[in-house]
């Protein structure tokens, strides 16, 4: 049985004061939830603060990216070990904003996944089609190439240490969510592809949905058999919204 996972992706939002209010509010709001796993991925400069405020709670924390190299002359970049140094459990890898704005590819993401696992982190690998691809009806082909492109480098054996996320880019920050049935069909497709390689890994791997998840649609999405939780952007910046999403996932 896969345990549901809800991950906040703060993106480039926050400051010390605001973070404290948000983190303290969420900690007290989810204190009684035991069936869902919760994580908050903050901007790198705030990892220390997240560690201080979340330590001892039922919320894990993580980074939003790691560099594909272990160390070296990469000005401005952050390594998997640096993120792990602050007690992180997770790192988001290959988010569509990284792919689109920072030219990251399946191959760089795959290398980041490998170093993240080596550093003891659980990578959350994001896949998703653009609006044009969705309208052209090529969603499955796009997802298959993102999955295979990553698997070529990472290998099926390490995949059991990875969380997958399906995030159609047309649903990110747009207020337009995939319907539970649309998302379920892509999630089932992803699980099926993984099953081609290894049935056991496919059964155990968690596949999160991301893209305008809100308190009002979370329960229907999480009720789908292959949706194992969510990757939450905008709604993770609001205590009540995020706590309600975590509650919706807190089912046995
Ligand atoms: P959103 O972002 O919830 O604001 O759509 C999700 C994401 O980009 O991970």
CSV table of C-alpha atoms and ligand atoms in Angstrom, one decimal:
chain,number,residue,atom,x,y,z
A,1,UNK,CA,0.0,0.0,0.0
A,2,UNK,CA,1.5,3.3,-1.1
A,3,UNK,CA,1.3,6.1,1.5
A,4,UNK,CA,0.1,9.4,0.2
A,5,UNK,CA,2.7,12.2,-0.1
A,6,UNK,CA,1.9,16.0,-0.2
A,7,UNK,CA,4.9,18.2,-1.2
A,8,UNK,CA,4.9,22.0,-1.1
A,9,UNK,CA,6.9,23.7,-3.7
A,10,UNK,CA,7.4,27.3,-2.6
A,11,UNK,CA,9.3,28.2,-5.8
A,12,UNK,CA,10.9,31.7,-5.4
A,13,UNK,CA,8.7,33.0,-2.6
A,14,UNK,CA,9.3,33.8,1.0
A,15,UNK,CA,11.4,35.7,3.5
A,16,UNK,CA,12.5,34.9,7.0
A,17,UNK,CA,9.5,36.5,8.7
A,18,UNK,CA,6.9,35.2,6.4
A,19,UNK,CA,8.4,31.7,6.3
A,20,UNK,CA,8.2,31.5,10.0
A,21,UNK,CA,4.5,32.4,10.1
A,22,UNK,CA,3.7,29.9,7.3
A,23,UNK,CA,5.8,27.0,8.7
A,24,UNK,CA,4.5,27.5,12.3
A,25,UNK,CA,0.9,27.6,11.0
A,26,UNK,CA,1.3,24.5,8.9
A,27,UNK,CA,3.1,22.6,11.8
A,28,UNK,CA,0.2,23.2,14.1
A,29,UNK,CA,-2.4,22.6,11.4
A,30,UNK,CA,-1.2,19.1,10.4
A,31,UNK,CA,0.0,17.9,13.9
A,32,UNK,CA,-2.8,15.3,14.1
A,33,UNK,CA,-2.2,13.8,10.6
A,34,UNK,CA,-0.5,10.4,10.6
A,35,UNK,CA,-1.5,8.7,7.4
A,36,UNK,CA,-0.1,11.2,5.0
A,37,UNK,CA,3.5,12.1,4.5
A,38,UNK,CA,4.2,15.9,4.1
A,39,UNK,CA,7.2,17.8,2.9
A,40,UNK,CA,8.0,21.4,2.2
A,41,UNK,CA,10.5,22.4,-0.5
A,42,UNK,CA,11.8,25.8,0.3
A,43,UNK,CA,14.3,28.1,-1.6
A,44,UNK,CA,17.9,27.0,-0.7
A,45,UNK,CA,18.8,30.0,1.5
A,46,UNK,CA,15.9,29.0,3.8
A,47,UNK,CA,16.9,25.3,4.3
A,48,UNK,CA,18.5,26.1,7.7
A,49,UNK,CA,15.3,27.9,8.8
A,50,UNK,CA,13.1,25.0,7.6
A,51,UNK,CA,15.3,22.6,9.5
A,52,UNK,CA,15.1,24.6,12.7
A,53,UNK,CA,11.3,25.0,12.5
A,54,UNK,CA,10.3,21.6,11.2
A,55,UNK,CA,12.7,19.4,13.1
A,56,UNK,CA,10.7,17.1,15.4
A,57,UNK,CA,7.4,17.7,13.5
A,58,UNK,CA,5.6,15.3,11.2
A,59,UNK,CA,6.8,17.4,8.2
A,60,UNK,CA,9.9,16.7,6.2
A,61,UNK,CA,11.7,19.4,4.1
A,62,UNK,CA,13.6,19.5,0.9
A,63,UNK,CA,15.2,21.6,-1.9
A,64,UNK,CA,13.8,22.5,-5.3
A,65,UNK,CA,16.8,21.4,-7.3
A,66,UNK,CA,20.3,20.0,-7.1
A,67,UNK,CA,23.2,20.4,-9.6
A,68,UNK,CA,24.0,17.3,-11.7
A,69,UNK,CA,27.7,17.5,-10.7
A,70,UNK,CA,28.9,16.5,-7.2
A,71,UNK,CA,31.0,19.7,-6.7
A,72,UNK,CA,33.1,22.1,-8.7
A,73,UNK,CA,33.3,25.5,-10.4
A,74,UNK,CA,29.6,26.1,-10.9
A,75,UNK,CA,29.0,29.6,-9.6
A,76,UNK,CA,25.6,30.0,-8.0
A,77,UNK,CA,24.7,26.3,-8.1
A,78,UNK,CA,23.9,24.1,-5.1
A,79,UNK,CA,24.9,20.4,-4.8
A,80,UNK,CA,23.0,17.5,-3.5
A,81,UNK,CA,25.3,17.2,-0.5
A,82,UNK,CA,24.7,20.8,0.5
A,83,UNK,CA,21.0,20.2,0.5
A,84,UNK,CA,21.4,16.9,2.4
A,85,UNK,CA,23.6,18.8,4.9
A,86,UNK,CA,20.5,20.6,6.1
A,87,UNK,CA,18.6,17.4,6.9
A,88,UNK,CA,16.5,17.5,3.7
A,89,UNK,CA,14.6,14.3,2.7
A,90,UNK,CA,13.5,15.4,-0.8
A,91,UNK,CA,14.7,17.3,-3.8
A,92,UNK,CA,12.5,18.3,-6.7
A,93,UNK,CA,14.3,17.5,-10.0
A,94,UNK,CA,13.4,18.4,-13.6
A,95,UNK,CA,10.5,20.8,-12.8
A,96,UNK,CA,9.0,22.3,-16.0
A,97,UNK,CA,10.2,25.7,-14.9
A,98,UNK,CA,13.8,24.4,-14.7
A,99,UNK,CA,13.4,22.7,-18.1
A,100,UNK,CA,11.8,25.7,-19.7
A,101,UNK,CA,13.7,28.6,-18.2
A,102,UNK,CA,17.1,27.0,-17.3
A,103,UNK,CA,17.4,24.6,-20.2
A,104,UNK,CA,17.5,21.5,-18.1
A,105,UNK,CA,16.9,18.2,-20.0
A,106,UNK,CA,16.0,14.6,-19.2
A,107,UNK,CA,19.7,13.9,-19.2
A,108,UNK,CA,20.7,16.6,-16.7
A,109,UNK,CA,17.7,15.8,-14.6
A,110,UNK,CA,18.8,12.1,-14.6
A,111,UNK,CA,22.3,13.0,-13.5
A,112,UNK,CA,20.8,15.2,-10.7
A,113,UNK,CA,18.7,12.2,-9.6
A,114,UNK,CA,21.7,10.0,-9.4
A,115,UNK,CA,23.7,12.5,-7.3
A,116,UNK,CA,20.7,13.2,-5.1
A,117,UNK,CA,20.2,9.5,-4.4
A,118,UNK,CA,24.0,9.2,-3.7
A,119,UNK,CA,23.6,12.0,-1.2
A,120,UNK,CA,20.8,10.2,0.6
A,121,UNK,CA,17.9,12.4,-0.8
A,122,UNK,CA,14.7,11.2,-2.4
A,123,UNK,CA,14.4,12.9,-5.8
A,124,UNK,CA,10.9,14.0,-7.0
A,125,UNK,CA,11.2,13.7,-10.8
A,126,UNK,CA,8.7,16.0,-12.7
A,127,UNK,CA,7.2,15.2,-16.1
A,128,UNK,CA,4.5,16.9,-18.1
A,129,UNK,CA,3.4,18.1,-21.5
A,130,UNK,CA,2.8,21.6,-22.7
A,131,UNK,CA,-0.5,23.0,-23.8
A,132,UNK,CA,0.4,22.5,-27.5
A,133,UNK,CA,1.4,18.9,-26.9
A,134,UNK,CA,-1.8,18.3,-24.9
A,135,UNK,CA,-3.9,19.8,-27.7
A,136,UNK,CA,-2.0,17.8,-30.3
A,137,UNK,CA,-2.9,14.6,-28.3
A,138,UNK,CA,0.7,13.6,-27.8
A,139,UNK,CA,0.7,13.6,-24.0
A,140,UNK,CA,1.6,9.9,-23.6
A,141,UNK,CA,4.5,10.2,-26.2
A,142,UNK,CA,5.9,13.2,-24.3
A,143,UNK,CA,5.7,11.5,-20.9
A,144,UNK,CA,7.2,8.3,-22.3
A,145,UNK,CA,10.2,10.2,-23.7
A,146,UNK,CA,10.7,12.0,-20.4
A,147,UNK,CA,10.5,8.8,-18.4
A,148,UNK,CA,12.7,6.8,-20.8
A,149,UNK,CA,15.2,9.7,-21.1
A,150,UNK,CA,15.6,9.6,-17.4
A,151,UNK,CA,15.6,5.8,-17.0
A,152,UNK,CA,18.3,5.4,-19.6
A,153,UNK,CA,20.7,7.1,-17.2
A,154,UNK,CA,19.2,6.3,-13.8
A,155,UNK,CA,18.2,2.7,-14.4
A,156,UNK,CA,15.2,0.8,-13.1
A,157,UNK,CA,17.1,-0.4,-10.0
A,158,UNK,CA,17.5,3.1,-8.6
A,159,UNK,CA,13.9,4.1,-9.6
A,160,UNK,CA,12.6,2.6,-6.4
A,161,UNK,CA,14.3,5.5,-4.6
A,162,UNK,CA,12.5,8.1,-6.7
A,163,UNK,CA,9.1,9.7,-6.5
A,164,UNK,CA,7.5,10.7,-9.8
A,165,UNK,CA,5.3,13.7,-10.5
A,166,UNK,CA,3.0,14.3,-13.4
A,167,UNK,CA,2.6,18.1,-13.9
A,168,UNK,CA,1.0,19.2,-17.1
A,169,UNK,CA,2.5,22.6,-17.7
A,170,UNK,CA,-0.8,24.0,-18.8
A,171,UNK,CA,-2.1,23.3,-15.3
A,172,UNK,CA,0.8,24.9,-13.4
A,173,UNK,CA,-0.1,28.2,-11.8
A,174,UNK,CA,-3.0,28.6,-14.3
A,175,UNK,CA,-5.9,27.7,-12.1
A,176,UNK,CA,-6.8,25.1,-14.7
A,177,UNK,CA,-6.5,21.6,-13.2
A,178,UNK,CA,-6.5,18.4,-15.1
A,179,UNK,CA,-9.7,16.5,-14.2
A,180,UNK,CA,-9.2,13.6,-11.8
A,181,UNK,CA,-9.9,11.2,-14.8
A,182,UNK,CA,-7.4,13.0,-17.1
A,183,UNK,CA,-4.7,12.8,-14.4
A,184,UNK,CA,-5.6,9.2,-13.5
A,185,UNK,CA,-5.2,8.1,-17.1
A,186,UNK,CA,-1.7,9.6,-17.4
A,187,UNK,CA,-0.7,8.3,-13.9
A,188,UNK,CA,-1.9,4.8,-15.0
A,189,UNK,CA,0.1,5.1,-18.2
A,190,UNK,CA,3.2,6.1,-16.2
A,191,UNK,CA,2.8,3.2,-13.8
A,192,UNK,CA,2.3,0.9,-16.8
A,193,UNK,CA,5.5,2.0,-18.4
A,194,UNK,CA,7.4,1.4,-15.2
A,195,UNK,CA,5.8,-2.0,-15.0
A,196,UNK,CA,7.3,-2.9,-18.4
A,197,UNK,CA,10.6,-2.7,-16.6
A,198,UNK,CA,9.8,-4.0,-13.2
A,199,UNK,CA,6.4,-4.9,-11.7
A,200,UNK,CA,7.4,-4.5,-8.1
A,201,UNK,CA,8.9,-1.0,-8.6
A,202,UNK,CA,5.8,0.0,-10.5
A,203,UNK,CA,3.5,-1.1,-7.6
A,204,UNK,CA,5.6,0.7,-5.0
A,205,UNK,CA,6.5,3.9,-6.7
A,206,UNK,CA,4.6,7.1,-5.8
A,207,UNK,CA,3.3,9.2,-8.6
A,208,UNK,CA,2.2,12.8,-7.5
A,209,UNK,CA,-0.1,15.0,-9.4
A,210,UNK,CA,0.8,18.7,-9.7
A,211,UNK,CA,-0.9,21.7,-11.4
A,212,UNK,CA,-3.4,24.0,-9.6
A,213,UNK,CA,-4.2,21.5,-6.8
A,214,UNK,CA,-6.4,23.3,-4.3
A,215,UNK,CA,-8.4,22.5,-1.2
A,216,UNK,CA,-11.5,22.3,-3.4
A,217,UNK,CA,-10.2,19.7,-5.8
A,218,UNK,CA,-7.6,17.7,-3.8
A,219,UNK,CA,-9.9,15.0,-2.4
A,220,UNK,CA,-11.3,14.0,-5.9
A,221,UNK,CA,-7.7,13.9,-7.3
A,222,UNK,CA,-6.4,11.9,-4.4
A,223,UNK,CA,-9.3,9.4,-4.6
A,224,UNK,CA,-7.9,8.2,-8.0
A,225,UNK,CA,-6.2,4.8,-7.7
A,226,UNK,CA,-2.9,5.9,-9.3
A,227,UNK,CA,-2.6,9.4,-7.8
A,228,UNK,CA,-0.4,9.1,-4.7
A,229,UNK,CA,-0.5,12.7,-3.6
A,230,UNK,CA,0.3,16.1,-4.9
A,231,UNK,CA,3.0,18.6,-5.7
A,232,UNK,CA,1.6,21.9,-4.6
A,233,UNK,CA,2.7,25.4,-5.8
A,234,UNK,CA,0.4,28.4,-5.2
A,235,UNK,CA,-1.8,26.6,-2.6
A,236,UNK,CA,1.2,25.8,-0.5
A,237,UNK,CA,1.7,29.5,0.2
A,238,UNK,CA,-1.5,29.7,2.2
A,239,UNK,CA,-1.7,27.9,5.6
A,240,UNK,CA,-5.5,27.0,5.4
A,241,UNK,CA,-5.3,25.8,1.8
A,242,UNK,CA,-2.2,23.7,2.3
A,243,UNK,CA,-3.5,22.2,5.6
A,244,UNK,CA,-6.8,21.3,3.9
A,245,UNK,CA,-4.9,19.6,1.0
A,246,UNK,CA,-2.9,17.6,3.6
A,247,UNK,CA,-6.1,16.6,5.3
A,248,UNK,CA,-7.6,15.4,2.0
A,249,UNK,CA,-4.6,13.1,1.6
A,250,UNK,CA,-4.7,11.8,5.1
A,251,UNK,CA,-6.7,8.7,4.4
A,252,UNK,CA,-5.6,5.2,5.3
B,1,LIG,P1,0.8,25.2,-8.9
B,1,LIG,O1,2.3,24.7,-9.1
B,1,LIG,O2,0.2,24.4,-7.8
B,1,LIG,O3,0.9,26.6,-8.5
B,1,LIG,O4,0.0,25.0,-10.2
B,1,LIG,C1,2.6,23.3,-9.1
B,1,LIG,C2,4.1,23.1,-9.4
B,1,LIG,O5,4.6,23.9,-10.2
B,1,LIG,O6,4.8,22.3,-8.8
